[in-house]
XYZ file of C-alpha atoms in Angstrom:
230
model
C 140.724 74.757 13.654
C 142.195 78.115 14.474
C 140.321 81.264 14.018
C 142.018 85.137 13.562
C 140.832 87.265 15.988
C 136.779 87.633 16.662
C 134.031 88.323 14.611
C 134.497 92.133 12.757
C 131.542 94.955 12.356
C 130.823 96.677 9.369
C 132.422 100.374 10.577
C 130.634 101.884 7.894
C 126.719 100.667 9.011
C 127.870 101.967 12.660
C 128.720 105.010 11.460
C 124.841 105.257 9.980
C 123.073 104.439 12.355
C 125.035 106.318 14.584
C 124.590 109.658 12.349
C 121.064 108.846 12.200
C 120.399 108.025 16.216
C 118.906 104.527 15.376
C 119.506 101.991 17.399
C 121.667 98.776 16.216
C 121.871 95.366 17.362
C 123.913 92.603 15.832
C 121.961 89.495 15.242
C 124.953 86.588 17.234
C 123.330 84.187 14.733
C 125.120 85.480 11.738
C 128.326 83.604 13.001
C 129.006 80.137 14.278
C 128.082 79.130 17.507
C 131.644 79.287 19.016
C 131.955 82.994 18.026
C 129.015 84.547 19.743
C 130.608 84.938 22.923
C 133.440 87.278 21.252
C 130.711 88.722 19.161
C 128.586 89.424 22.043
C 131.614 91.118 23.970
C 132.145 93.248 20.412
C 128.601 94.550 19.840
C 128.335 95.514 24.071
C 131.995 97.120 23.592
C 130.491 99.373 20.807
C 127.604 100.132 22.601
C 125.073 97.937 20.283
C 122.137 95.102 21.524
C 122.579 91.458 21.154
C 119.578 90.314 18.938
C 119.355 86.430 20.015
C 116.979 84.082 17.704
C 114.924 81.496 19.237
C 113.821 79.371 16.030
C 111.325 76.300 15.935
C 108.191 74.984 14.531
C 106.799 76.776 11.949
C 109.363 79.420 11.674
C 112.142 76.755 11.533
C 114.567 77.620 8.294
C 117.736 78.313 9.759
C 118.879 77.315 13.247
C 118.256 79.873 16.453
C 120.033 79.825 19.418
C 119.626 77.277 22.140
C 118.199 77.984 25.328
C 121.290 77.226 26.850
C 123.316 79.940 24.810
C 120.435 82.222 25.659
C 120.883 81.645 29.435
C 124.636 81.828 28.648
C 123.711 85.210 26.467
C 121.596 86.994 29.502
C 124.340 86.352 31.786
C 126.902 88.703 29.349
C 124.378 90.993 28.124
C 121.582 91.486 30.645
C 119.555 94.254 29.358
C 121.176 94.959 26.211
C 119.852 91.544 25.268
C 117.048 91.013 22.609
C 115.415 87.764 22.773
C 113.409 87.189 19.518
C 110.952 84.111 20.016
C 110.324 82.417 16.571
C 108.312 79.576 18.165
C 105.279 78.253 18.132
C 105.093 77.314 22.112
C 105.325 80.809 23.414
C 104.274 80.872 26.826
C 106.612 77.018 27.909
C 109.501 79.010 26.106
C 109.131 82.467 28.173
C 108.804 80.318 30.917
C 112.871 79.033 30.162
C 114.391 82.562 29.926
C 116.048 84.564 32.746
C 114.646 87.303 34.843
C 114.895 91.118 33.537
C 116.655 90.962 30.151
C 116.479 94.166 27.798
C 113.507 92.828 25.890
C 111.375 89.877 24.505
C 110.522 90.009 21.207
C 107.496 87.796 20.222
C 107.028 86.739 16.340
C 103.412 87.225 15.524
C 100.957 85.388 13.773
C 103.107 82.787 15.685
C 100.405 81.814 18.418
C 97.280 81.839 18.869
C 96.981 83.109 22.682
C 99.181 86.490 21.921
C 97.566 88.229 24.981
C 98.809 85.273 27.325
C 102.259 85.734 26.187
C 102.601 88.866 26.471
C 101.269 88.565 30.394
C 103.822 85.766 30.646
C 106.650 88.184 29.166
C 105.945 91.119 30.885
C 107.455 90.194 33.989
C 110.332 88.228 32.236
C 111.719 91.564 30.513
C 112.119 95.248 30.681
C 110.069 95.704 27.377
C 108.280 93.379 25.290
C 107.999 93.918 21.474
C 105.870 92.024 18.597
C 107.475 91.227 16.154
C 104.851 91.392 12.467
C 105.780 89.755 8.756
C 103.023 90.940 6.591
C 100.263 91.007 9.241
C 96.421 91.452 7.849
C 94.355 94.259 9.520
C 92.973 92.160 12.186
C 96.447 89.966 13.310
C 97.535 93.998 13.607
C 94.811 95.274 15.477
C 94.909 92.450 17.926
C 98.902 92.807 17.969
C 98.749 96.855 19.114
C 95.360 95.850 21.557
C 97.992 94.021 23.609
C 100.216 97.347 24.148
C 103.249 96.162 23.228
C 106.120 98.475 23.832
C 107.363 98.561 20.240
C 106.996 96.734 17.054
C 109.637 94.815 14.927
C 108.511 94.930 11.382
C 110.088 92.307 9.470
C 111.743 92.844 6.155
C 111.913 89.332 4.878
C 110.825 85.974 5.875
C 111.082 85.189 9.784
C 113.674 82.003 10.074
C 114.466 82.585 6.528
C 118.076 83.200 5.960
C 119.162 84.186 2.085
C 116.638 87.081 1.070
C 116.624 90.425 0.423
C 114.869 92.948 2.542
C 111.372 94.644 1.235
C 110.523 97.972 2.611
C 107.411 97.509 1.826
C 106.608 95.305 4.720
C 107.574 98.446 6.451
C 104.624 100.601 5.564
C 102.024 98.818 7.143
C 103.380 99.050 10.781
C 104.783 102.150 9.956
C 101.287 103.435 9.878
C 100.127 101.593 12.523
C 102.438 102.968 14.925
C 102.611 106.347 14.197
C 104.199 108.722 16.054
C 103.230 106.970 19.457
C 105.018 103.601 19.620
C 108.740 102.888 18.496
C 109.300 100.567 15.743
C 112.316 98.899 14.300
C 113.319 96.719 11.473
C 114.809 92.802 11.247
C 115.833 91.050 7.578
C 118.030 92.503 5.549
C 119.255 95.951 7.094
C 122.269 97.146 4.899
C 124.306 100.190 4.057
C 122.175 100.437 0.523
C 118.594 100.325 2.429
C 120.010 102.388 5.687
C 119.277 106.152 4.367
C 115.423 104.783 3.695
C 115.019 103.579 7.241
C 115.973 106.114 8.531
C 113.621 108.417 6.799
C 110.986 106.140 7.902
C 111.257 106.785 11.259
C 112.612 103.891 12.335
C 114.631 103.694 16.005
C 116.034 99.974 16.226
C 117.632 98.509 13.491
C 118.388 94.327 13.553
C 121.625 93.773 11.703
C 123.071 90.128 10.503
C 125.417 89.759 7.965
C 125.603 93.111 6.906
C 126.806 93.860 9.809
C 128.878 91.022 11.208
C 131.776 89.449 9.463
C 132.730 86.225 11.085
C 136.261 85.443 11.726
C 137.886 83.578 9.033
C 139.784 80.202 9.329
C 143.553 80.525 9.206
C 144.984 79.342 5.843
C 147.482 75.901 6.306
C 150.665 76.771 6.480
C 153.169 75.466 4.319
C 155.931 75.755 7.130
C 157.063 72.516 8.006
C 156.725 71.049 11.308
C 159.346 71.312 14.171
C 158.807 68.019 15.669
C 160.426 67.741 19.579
C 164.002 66.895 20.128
C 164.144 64.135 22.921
């Protein structure tokens, strides 16, 4: 099947969070798997991070990338590269992923032993973030005890494709972090909600659909076809 052109970015979301200083990064698994290369050249060409989804176990909804397309990722973006770990086998996955990336990003409550990946990350990446849906007063005490470098607050459901984002998930990290550690959002960052993150304070800003349009088959043509003359 032939495909016009590469994935397209929403112009008008750039122009936001550009106006606003917030950080963007285009989520490759809003497109097929054969357009992430182009995508990934797009987002580095406009200056943006490549978000890359690891998905499995109990966060598995909608597929991730492959370890594979990871590797293949890290060689292309390096340390613009944002490897989110939605799995449940933290520590054997950190253990596949190339040397100094941009950052690890790990989805807690996802594991038990959050200290020992974070020790296993630290080394793998030039800044390790936690990534929290909903977390209770203890999961977040035991999430900012590890001194993670940021925090991801997630909007909706981890490995959940199909919902809209609530802010409200926001407030809760927002408080958390404070003035002293950067956080950023993931699920459902649009133009509408935008204005509201950015009043929040927020600094990195995960972007899927609203942000990536993937590149559309071309229609049959009608034209009929020249076969060769001998």
């Amino acid at each position: 099947m032939a495909w016009i052109g590469p994935a397209a970015l929403n112009t008008e979301l750039e122009d936001k969070a550009r106006h606003a200083g917030i950080v963007l990064a285009g989520s490759v698994i809003a497109v097929p798997a054969n357009q992430r290369d182009g995508l990934t050249e797009r987002l580095l060409n406009a200056r943006h991070w490549v978000h890359a989804d690891m998905i499995a176990g109990r966060y598995l909804g909608q597929n991730g990338v492959t370890v594979e397309e990871l590797l293949r990722l890290a060689g292309r973006a390096g340390h613009r590269l944002d490897a989110h770990l939605m799995v449940d086998n933290v520590v054997e996955t950190i253990g596949l992923l190339p040397q100094d990336i941009g950052r690890i990003t790990i989805q807690y409550p996802a594991v038990d032993a959050i200290e020992e990946a974070m020790a296993h990350a630290r080394p793998k990446a030039r800044s390790v973030w936690i990534a929290l849906d909903n977390p209770t007063a203890p999961e977040l005490s035991r999430a900012l005890a590890c001194g993670p470098d940021g925090l991801l607050a997630m909007l909706t459901p981890p490995g959940k494709a199909g919902h809209a984002a609530d802010l409200r998930r926001l407030d809760t990290i927002k408080s958390a972090a404070g003035t002293q550690l950067p956080f950023g959002v993931d699920g459902g960052v649009n133009e509408e909600n935008f204005d509201m993150l950015h009043k929040a304070g927020v600094v990195y800003a995960v972007a899927g659909r609203a942000l990536v349009r993937a590149a559309c088959p071309a229609p049959p043509s009608n034209r009929p076809i020249n076969k060769a003359i001998p």
